[in-house]
Coordinates of C-alpha atoms and ligand atoms in Angstrom, one line a residue:
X1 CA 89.1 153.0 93.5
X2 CA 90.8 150.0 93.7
X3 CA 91.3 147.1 90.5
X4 CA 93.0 144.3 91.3
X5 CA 92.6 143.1 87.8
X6 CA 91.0 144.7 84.7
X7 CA 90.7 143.9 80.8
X8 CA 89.7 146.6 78.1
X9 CA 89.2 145.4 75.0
X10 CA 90.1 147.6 71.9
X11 CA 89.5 146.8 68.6
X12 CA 92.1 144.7 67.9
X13 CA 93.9 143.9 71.4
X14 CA 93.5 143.3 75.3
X15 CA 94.8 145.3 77.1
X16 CA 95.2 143.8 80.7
X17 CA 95.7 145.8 83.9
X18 CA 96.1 144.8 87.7
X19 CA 98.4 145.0 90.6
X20 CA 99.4 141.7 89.3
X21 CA 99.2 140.9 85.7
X22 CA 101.7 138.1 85.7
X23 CA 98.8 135.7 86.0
X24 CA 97.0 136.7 83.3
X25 CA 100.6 137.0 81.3
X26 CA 102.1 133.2 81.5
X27 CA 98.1 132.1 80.3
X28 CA 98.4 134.3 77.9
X29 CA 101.9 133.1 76.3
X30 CA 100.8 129.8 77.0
X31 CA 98.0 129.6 75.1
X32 CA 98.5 132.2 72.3
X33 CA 100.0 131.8 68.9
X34 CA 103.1 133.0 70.6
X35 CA 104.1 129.5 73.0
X36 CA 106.7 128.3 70.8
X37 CA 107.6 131.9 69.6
X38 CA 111.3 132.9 70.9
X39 CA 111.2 135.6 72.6
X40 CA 113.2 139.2 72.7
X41 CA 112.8 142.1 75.4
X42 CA 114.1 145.1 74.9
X43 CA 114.9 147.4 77.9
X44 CA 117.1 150.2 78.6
X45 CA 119.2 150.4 81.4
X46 CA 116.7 151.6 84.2
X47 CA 113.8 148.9 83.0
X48 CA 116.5 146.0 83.3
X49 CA 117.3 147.4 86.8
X50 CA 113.7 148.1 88.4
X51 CA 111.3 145.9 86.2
X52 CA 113.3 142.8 84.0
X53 CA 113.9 141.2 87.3
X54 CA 110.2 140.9 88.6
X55 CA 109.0 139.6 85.3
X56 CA 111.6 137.7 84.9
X57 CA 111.0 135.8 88.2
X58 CA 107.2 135.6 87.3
X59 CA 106.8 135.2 83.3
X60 CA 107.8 131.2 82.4
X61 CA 107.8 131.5 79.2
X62 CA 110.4 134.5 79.3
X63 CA 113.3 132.5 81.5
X64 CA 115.2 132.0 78.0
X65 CA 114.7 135.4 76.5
X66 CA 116.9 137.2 74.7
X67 CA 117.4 140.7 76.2
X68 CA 118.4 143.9 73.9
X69 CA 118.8 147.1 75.8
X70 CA 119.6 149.9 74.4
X71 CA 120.1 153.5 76.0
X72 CA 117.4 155.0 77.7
X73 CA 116.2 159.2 77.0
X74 CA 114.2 160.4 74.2
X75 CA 117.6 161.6 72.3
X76 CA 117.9 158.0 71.8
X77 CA 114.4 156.9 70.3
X78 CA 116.3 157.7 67.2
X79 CA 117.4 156.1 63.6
X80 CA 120.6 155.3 64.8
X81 CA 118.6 153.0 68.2
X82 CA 116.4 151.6 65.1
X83 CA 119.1 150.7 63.7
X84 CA 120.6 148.9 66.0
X85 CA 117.8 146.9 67.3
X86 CA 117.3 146.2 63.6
X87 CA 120.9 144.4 63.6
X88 CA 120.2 142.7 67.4
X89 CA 117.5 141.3 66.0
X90 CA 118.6 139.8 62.5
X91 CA 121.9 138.6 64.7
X92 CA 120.5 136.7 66.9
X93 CA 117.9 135.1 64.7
X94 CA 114.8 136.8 65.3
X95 CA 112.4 135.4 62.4
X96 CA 108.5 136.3 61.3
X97 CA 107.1 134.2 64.5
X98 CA 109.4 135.5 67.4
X99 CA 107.5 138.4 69.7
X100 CA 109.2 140.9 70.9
X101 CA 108.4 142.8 74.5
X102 CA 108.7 146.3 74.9
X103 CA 109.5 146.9 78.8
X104 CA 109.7 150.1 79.3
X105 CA 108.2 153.6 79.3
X106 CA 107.1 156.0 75.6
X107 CA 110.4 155.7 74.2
X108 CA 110.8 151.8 74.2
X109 CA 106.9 151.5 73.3
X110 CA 107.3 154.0 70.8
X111 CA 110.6 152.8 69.2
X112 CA 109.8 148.5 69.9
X113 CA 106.9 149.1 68.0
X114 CA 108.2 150.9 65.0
X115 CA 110.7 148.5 64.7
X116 CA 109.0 145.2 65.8
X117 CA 106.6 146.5 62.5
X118 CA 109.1 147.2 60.0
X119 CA 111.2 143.8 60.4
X120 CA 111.1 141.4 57.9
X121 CA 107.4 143.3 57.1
X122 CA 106.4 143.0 60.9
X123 CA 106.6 140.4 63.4
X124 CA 104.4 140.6 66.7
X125 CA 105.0 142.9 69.7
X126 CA 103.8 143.0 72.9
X127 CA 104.0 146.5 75.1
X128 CA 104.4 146.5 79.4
X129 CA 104.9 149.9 79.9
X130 CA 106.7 151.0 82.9
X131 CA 106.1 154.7 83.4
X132 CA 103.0 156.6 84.1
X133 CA 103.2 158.2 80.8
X134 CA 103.2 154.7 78.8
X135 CA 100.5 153.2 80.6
X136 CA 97.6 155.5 80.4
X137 CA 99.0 156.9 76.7
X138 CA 102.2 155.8 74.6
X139 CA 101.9 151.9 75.1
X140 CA 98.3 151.9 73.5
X141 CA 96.5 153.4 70.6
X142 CA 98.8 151.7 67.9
X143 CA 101.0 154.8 67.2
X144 CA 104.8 153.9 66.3
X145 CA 107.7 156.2 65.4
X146 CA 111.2 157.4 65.8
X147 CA 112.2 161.2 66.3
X148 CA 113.9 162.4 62.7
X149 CA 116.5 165.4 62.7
X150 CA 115.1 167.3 65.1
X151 CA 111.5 166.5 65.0
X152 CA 109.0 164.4 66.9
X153 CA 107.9 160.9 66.1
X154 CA 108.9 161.8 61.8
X155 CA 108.7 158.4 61.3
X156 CA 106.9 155.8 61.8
X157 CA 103.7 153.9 61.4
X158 CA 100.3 153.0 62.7
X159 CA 100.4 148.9 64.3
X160 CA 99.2 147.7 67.2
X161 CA 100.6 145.5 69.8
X162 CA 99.5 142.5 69.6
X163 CA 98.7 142.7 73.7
X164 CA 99.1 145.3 76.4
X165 CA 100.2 144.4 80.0
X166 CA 100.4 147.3 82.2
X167 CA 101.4 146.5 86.2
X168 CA 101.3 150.0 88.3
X169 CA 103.5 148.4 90.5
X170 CA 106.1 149.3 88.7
X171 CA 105.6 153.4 88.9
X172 CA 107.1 152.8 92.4
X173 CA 110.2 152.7 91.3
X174 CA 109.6 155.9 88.9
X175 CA 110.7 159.4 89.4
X176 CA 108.5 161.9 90.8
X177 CA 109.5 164.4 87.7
X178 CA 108.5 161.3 85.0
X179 CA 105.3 160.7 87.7
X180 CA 104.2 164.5 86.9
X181 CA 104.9 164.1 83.4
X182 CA 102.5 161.3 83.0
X183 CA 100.1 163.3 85.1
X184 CA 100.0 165.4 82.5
X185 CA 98.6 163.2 79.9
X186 CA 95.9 162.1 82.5
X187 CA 94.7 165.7 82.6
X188 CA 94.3 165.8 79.2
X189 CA 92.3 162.9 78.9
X190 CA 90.2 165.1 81.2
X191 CA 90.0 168.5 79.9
X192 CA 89.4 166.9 76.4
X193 CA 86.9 164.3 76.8
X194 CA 85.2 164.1 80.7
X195 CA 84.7 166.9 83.0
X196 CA 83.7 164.4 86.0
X197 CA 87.4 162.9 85.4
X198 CA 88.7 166.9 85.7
X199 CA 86.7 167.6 88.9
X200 CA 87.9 164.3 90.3
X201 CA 91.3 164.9 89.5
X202 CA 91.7 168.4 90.5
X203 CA 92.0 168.3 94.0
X204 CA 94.8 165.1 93.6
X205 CA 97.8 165.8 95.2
X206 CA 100.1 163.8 92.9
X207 CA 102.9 162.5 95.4
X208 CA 100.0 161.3 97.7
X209 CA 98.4 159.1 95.2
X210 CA 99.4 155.5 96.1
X211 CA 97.0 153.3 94.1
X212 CA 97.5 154.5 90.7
X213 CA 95.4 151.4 88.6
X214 CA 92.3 153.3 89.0
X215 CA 93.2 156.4 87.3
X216 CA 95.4 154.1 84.7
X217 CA 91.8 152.7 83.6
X218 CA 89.8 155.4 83.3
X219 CA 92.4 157.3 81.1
X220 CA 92.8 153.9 78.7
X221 CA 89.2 154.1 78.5
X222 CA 89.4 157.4 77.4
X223 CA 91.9 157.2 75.0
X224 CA 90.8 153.8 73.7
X225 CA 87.4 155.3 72.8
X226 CA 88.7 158.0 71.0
X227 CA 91.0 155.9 69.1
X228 CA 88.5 152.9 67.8
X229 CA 86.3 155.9 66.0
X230 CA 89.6 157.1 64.2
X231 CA 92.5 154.8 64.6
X232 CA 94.5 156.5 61.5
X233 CA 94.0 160.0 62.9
X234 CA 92.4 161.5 60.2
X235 CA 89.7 163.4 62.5
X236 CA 88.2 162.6 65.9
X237 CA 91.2 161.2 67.2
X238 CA 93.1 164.7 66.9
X239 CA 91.0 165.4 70.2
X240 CA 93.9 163.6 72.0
X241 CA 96.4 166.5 70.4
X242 CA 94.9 169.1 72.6
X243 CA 97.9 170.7 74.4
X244 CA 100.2 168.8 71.5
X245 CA 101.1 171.2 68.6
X246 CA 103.0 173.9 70.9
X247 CA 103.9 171.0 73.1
X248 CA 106.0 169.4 70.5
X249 CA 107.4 172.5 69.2
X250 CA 108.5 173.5 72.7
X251 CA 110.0 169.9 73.3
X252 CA 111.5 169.8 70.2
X253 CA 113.3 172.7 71.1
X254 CA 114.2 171.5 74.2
X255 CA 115.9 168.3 72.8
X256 CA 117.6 170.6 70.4
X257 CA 118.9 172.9 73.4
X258 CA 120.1 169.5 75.0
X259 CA 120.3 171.0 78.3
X260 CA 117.7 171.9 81.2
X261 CA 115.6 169.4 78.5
X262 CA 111.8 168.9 79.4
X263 CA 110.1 165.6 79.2
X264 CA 107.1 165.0 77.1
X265 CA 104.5 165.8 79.5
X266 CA 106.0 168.9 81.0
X267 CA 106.3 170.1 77.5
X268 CA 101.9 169.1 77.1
X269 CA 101.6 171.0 80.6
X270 CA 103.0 174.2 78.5
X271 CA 100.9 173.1 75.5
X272 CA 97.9 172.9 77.2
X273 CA 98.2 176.3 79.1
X274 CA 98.8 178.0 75.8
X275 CA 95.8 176.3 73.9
X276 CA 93.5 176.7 76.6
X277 CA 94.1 180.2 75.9
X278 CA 93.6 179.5 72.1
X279 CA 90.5 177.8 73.4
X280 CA 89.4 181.2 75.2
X281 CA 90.5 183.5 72.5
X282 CA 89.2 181.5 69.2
X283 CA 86.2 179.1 69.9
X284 CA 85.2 180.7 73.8
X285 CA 86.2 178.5 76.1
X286 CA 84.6 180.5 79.3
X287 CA 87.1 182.5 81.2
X288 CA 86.6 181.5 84.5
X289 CA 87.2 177.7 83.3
X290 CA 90.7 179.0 81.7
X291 CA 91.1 180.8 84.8
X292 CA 90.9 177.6 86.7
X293 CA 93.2 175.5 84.2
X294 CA 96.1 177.9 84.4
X295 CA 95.5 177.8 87.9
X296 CA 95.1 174.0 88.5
X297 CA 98.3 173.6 86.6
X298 CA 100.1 175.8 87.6
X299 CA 99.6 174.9 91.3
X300 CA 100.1 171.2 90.4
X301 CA 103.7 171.7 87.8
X302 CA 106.4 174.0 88.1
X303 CA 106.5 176.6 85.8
X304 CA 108.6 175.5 82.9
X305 CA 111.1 177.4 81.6
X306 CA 111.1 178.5 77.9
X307 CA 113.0 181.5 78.3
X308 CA 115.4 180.5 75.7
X309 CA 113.0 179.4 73.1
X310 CA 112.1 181.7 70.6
X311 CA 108.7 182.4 69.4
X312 CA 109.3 182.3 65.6
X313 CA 111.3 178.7 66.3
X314 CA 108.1 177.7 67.6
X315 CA 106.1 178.9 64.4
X316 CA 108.1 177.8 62.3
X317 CA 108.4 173.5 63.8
X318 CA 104.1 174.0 64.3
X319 CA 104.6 174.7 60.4
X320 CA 106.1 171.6 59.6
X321 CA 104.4 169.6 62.5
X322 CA 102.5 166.6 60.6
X323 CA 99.7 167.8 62.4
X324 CA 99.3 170.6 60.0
X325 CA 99.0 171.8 56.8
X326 CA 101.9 174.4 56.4
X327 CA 99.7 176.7 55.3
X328 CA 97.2 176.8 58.0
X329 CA 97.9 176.2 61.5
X330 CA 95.2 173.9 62.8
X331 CA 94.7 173.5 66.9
X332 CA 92.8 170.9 68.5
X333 CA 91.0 173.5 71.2
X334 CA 88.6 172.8 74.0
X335 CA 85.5 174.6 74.1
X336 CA 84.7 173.8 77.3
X337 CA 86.3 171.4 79.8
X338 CA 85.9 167.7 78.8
X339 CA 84.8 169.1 74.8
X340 CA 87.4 169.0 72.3
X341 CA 87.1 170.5 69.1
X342 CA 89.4 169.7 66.3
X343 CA 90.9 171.4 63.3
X344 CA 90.8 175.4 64.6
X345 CA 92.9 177.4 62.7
X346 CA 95.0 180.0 64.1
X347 CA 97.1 182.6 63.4
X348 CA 100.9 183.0 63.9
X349 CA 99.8 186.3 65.9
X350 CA 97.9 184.4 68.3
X351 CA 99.7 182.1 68.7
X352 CA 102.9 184.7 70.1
X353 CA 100.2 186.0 72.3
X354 CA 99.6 182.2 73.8
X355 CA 102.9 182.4 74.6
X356 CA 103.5 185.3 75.9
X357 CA 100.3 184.4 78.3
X358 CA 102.4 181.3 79.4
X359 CA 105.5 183.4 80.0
X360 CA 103.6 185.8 82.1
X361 CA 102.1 183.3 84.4
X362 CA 105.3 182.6 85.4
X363 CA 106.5 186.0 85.3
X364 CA 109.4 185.7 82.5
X365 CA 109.4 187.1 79.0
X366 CA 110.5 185.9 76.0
Ligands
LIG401 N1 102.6 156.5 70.8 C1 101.9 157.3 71.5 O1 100.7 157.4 71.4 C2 102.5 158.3 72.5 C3 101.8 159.0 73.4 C4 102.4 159.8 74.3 C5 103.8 159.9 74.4 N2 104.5 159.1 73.5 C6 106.0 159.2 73.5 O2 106.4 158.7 74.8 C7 107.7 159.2 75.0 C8 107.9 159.6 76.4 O3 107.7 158.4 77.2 P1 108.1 158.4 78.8 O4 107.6 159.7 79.4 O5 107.6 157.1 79.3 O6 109.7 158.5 78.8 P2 110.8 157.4 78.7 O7 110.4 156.2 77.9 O8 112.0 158.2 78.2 O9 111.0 157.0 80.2 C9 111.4 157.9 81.2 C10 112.6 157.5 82.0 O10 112.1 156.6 83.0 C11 112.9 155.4 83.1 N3 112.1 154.4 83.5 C12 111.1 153.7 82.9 N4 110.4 152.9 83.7 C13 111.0 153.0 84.9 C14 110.7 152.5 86.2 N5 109.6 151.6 86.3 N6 111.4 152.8 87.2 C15 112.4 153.7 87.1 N7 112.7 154.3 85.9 C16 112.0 154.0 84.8 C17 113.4 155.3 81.6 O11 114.6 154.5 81.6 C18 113.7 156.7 81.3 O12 114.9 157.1 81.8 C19 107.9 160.3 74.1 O13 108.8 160.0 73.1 C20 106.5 160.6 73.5 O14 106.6 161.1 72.2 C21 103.9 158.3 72.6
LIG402 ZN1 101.6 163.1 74.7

């Protein structure tokens, strides 16, 4: 499947896709509220490297930009980054009618947008994600935040971009460990919401793929019609937190460790292994299709160590996790591949024995 060039529309913005988007991008500033806007990017130090350059040398209107970079890693999408960005901005005279880009992958989409939102009561952003990860999930769906002690995304706020331009030429440039961990996230869209997408995508070899646009816009269009039938995420859209609840406590852990750290989607590959076994135990997800998830990914990741992690840490962040109630751990399950069910509660007991199915797939114990 090849796309030169595709638009989805969501709700509220386009988001444009193709080996090429600088086209569509200088007609866009140009005839948009934003052609007298000034203009800020913010990048971090690999996006100014691989990506600034090539828009740079293709985007008019962003010649005269201002250019904020801050440091890149997800210890970073922090108050402190917010902060500063804040102060860049107010410095250097951004006002109510600048836009601001966010080149770069889930931190700078997650972290632009939150505070693109929040200054001076919100002025415009526009999202070009850069890794796998931000293109088929973080740079759409209108979810903004900044990590808080040491949890996930604490706060933030629902606001969409006001465009999204996503160029897959720019994965080639990407590390094969951040290429897996957006893999990740296209699975999910899979197991969640299409079994055609799963069968497709199973016999992928993930290094081998070269043309990436076509799986980029089927994953959008599963997100994005998940999102316009919830956007605040107070039902249907949990679907897309399947393999997210022990995902985010076993990353958050991870970042608290601060060494041997896993990245966001290696983290969901654990998460998803553990509530697929959820999905078996609690709502019956057949056991030859957990069979073949477990196998699937553990053919196509490495198994990730968690050997440190302790099961009661776990519990006790999936307590707090603004997914939940504290009283009642809720799970976003699949009953069967490409069904999602949301709000299945679970108990701390099975949830040690999820684990402990994880660790024995790859033979260690915690
Ligand atoms: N808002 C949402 O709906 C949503 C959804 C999923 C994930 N997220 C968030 O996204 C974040 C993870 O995003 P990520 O995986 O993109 O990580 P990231 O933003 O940390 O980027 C990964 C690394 O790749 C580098 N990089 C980016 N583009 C590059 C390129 N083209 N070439 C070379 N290097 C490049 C970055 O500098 C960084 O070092 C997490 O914070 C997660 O919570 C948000
Ligand atoms: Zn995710």
């Amino acid at each position: 499947m090849k796309y030169h060039q595709k638009v989805i529309k969501t709700t509220n913005y386009p988001i444009y896709i193709g080996d090429n988007i600088y086209k569509e991008f200088n007609s866009y500033l140009n005839h948009s509220k934003f052609k007298d806007s000034n203009i800020f990017i913010i990048v971090d130090e690999n996006t100014k490297t691989f990506c600034l350059p090539s828009l740079q040398e293709n985007v008019e209107k962003i010649k005269n930009a201002e250019i904020i970079q801050i440091k890149s890693g997800e210890e970073n999408k922090s108050l402190r980054t917010a902060e500063l960005l804040w102060a860049e901005l107010l410095k250097r005279g951004a006002y109510r009618s600048s836009l601001i880009l966010n080149l770069g992958g889930g931190v700078i989409c997650d972290m632009g947008g939150f505070i693109s939102s929040t200054f001076q009561r919100g002025i415009p952003y526009i999202n070009i994600p850069t890794t796998l990860l931000a293109q088929v999930d973080a740079s759409i769906g209108g979810k903004t935040a900044i990590d808080f002690y040491d949890a996930k995304n604490q706060i933030g706020l629902f606001s969409d971009p006001d465009a999204v331009f996503i160029n897959p030429d720019f994965l080639s440039t990407l590390p094969y460990r951040q290429i897996f961990s957006g893999f990740a996230e296209i699975i999910k869209h899979a197991l969640i919401k299409d079994a055609n997408y799963w069968k497709m995508l199973k016999p992928l070899k993930v290094l081998e793929i070269s043309d990436w646009s076509g799986l980029i816009f089927h994953s959008i269009v599963i997100k994005n019609s998940i999102v316009k039938l919830d956007p605040l995420d107070n039902n249907q859209r949990k679907r897309l937190n399947f393999g997210h609840n022990i995902g985010h406590a076993v990353e958050s852990l991870s970042l608290k460790k601060g060494k041997d750290t896993l990245l966001h989607g290696e983290a969901v590959v654990v998460g998803m292994i553990c509530e697929s076994f959820l999905s078996h135990k609690k709502i019956g997800l057949p056991s030859a299709e957990l069979n073949e998830i477990t196998q699937i990914l553990m053919e196509k990741f490495p198994p990730y160590s968690i050997v440190d992690t302790k099961k009661e840490d776990i519990l006790q962040l999936l307590r707090f996790d603004k997914k939940n109630n504290p009283r009642v751990l809720n799970f976003t399950l699949i009953k069967k591949i490409g069904k999602a069910l949301i709000n299945k509660s679970c108990s701390a007991e099975d949830i040690k024995e999820s684990i402990d199915f994880y660790c024995s797939l790859c033979n260690k114990n915690i």
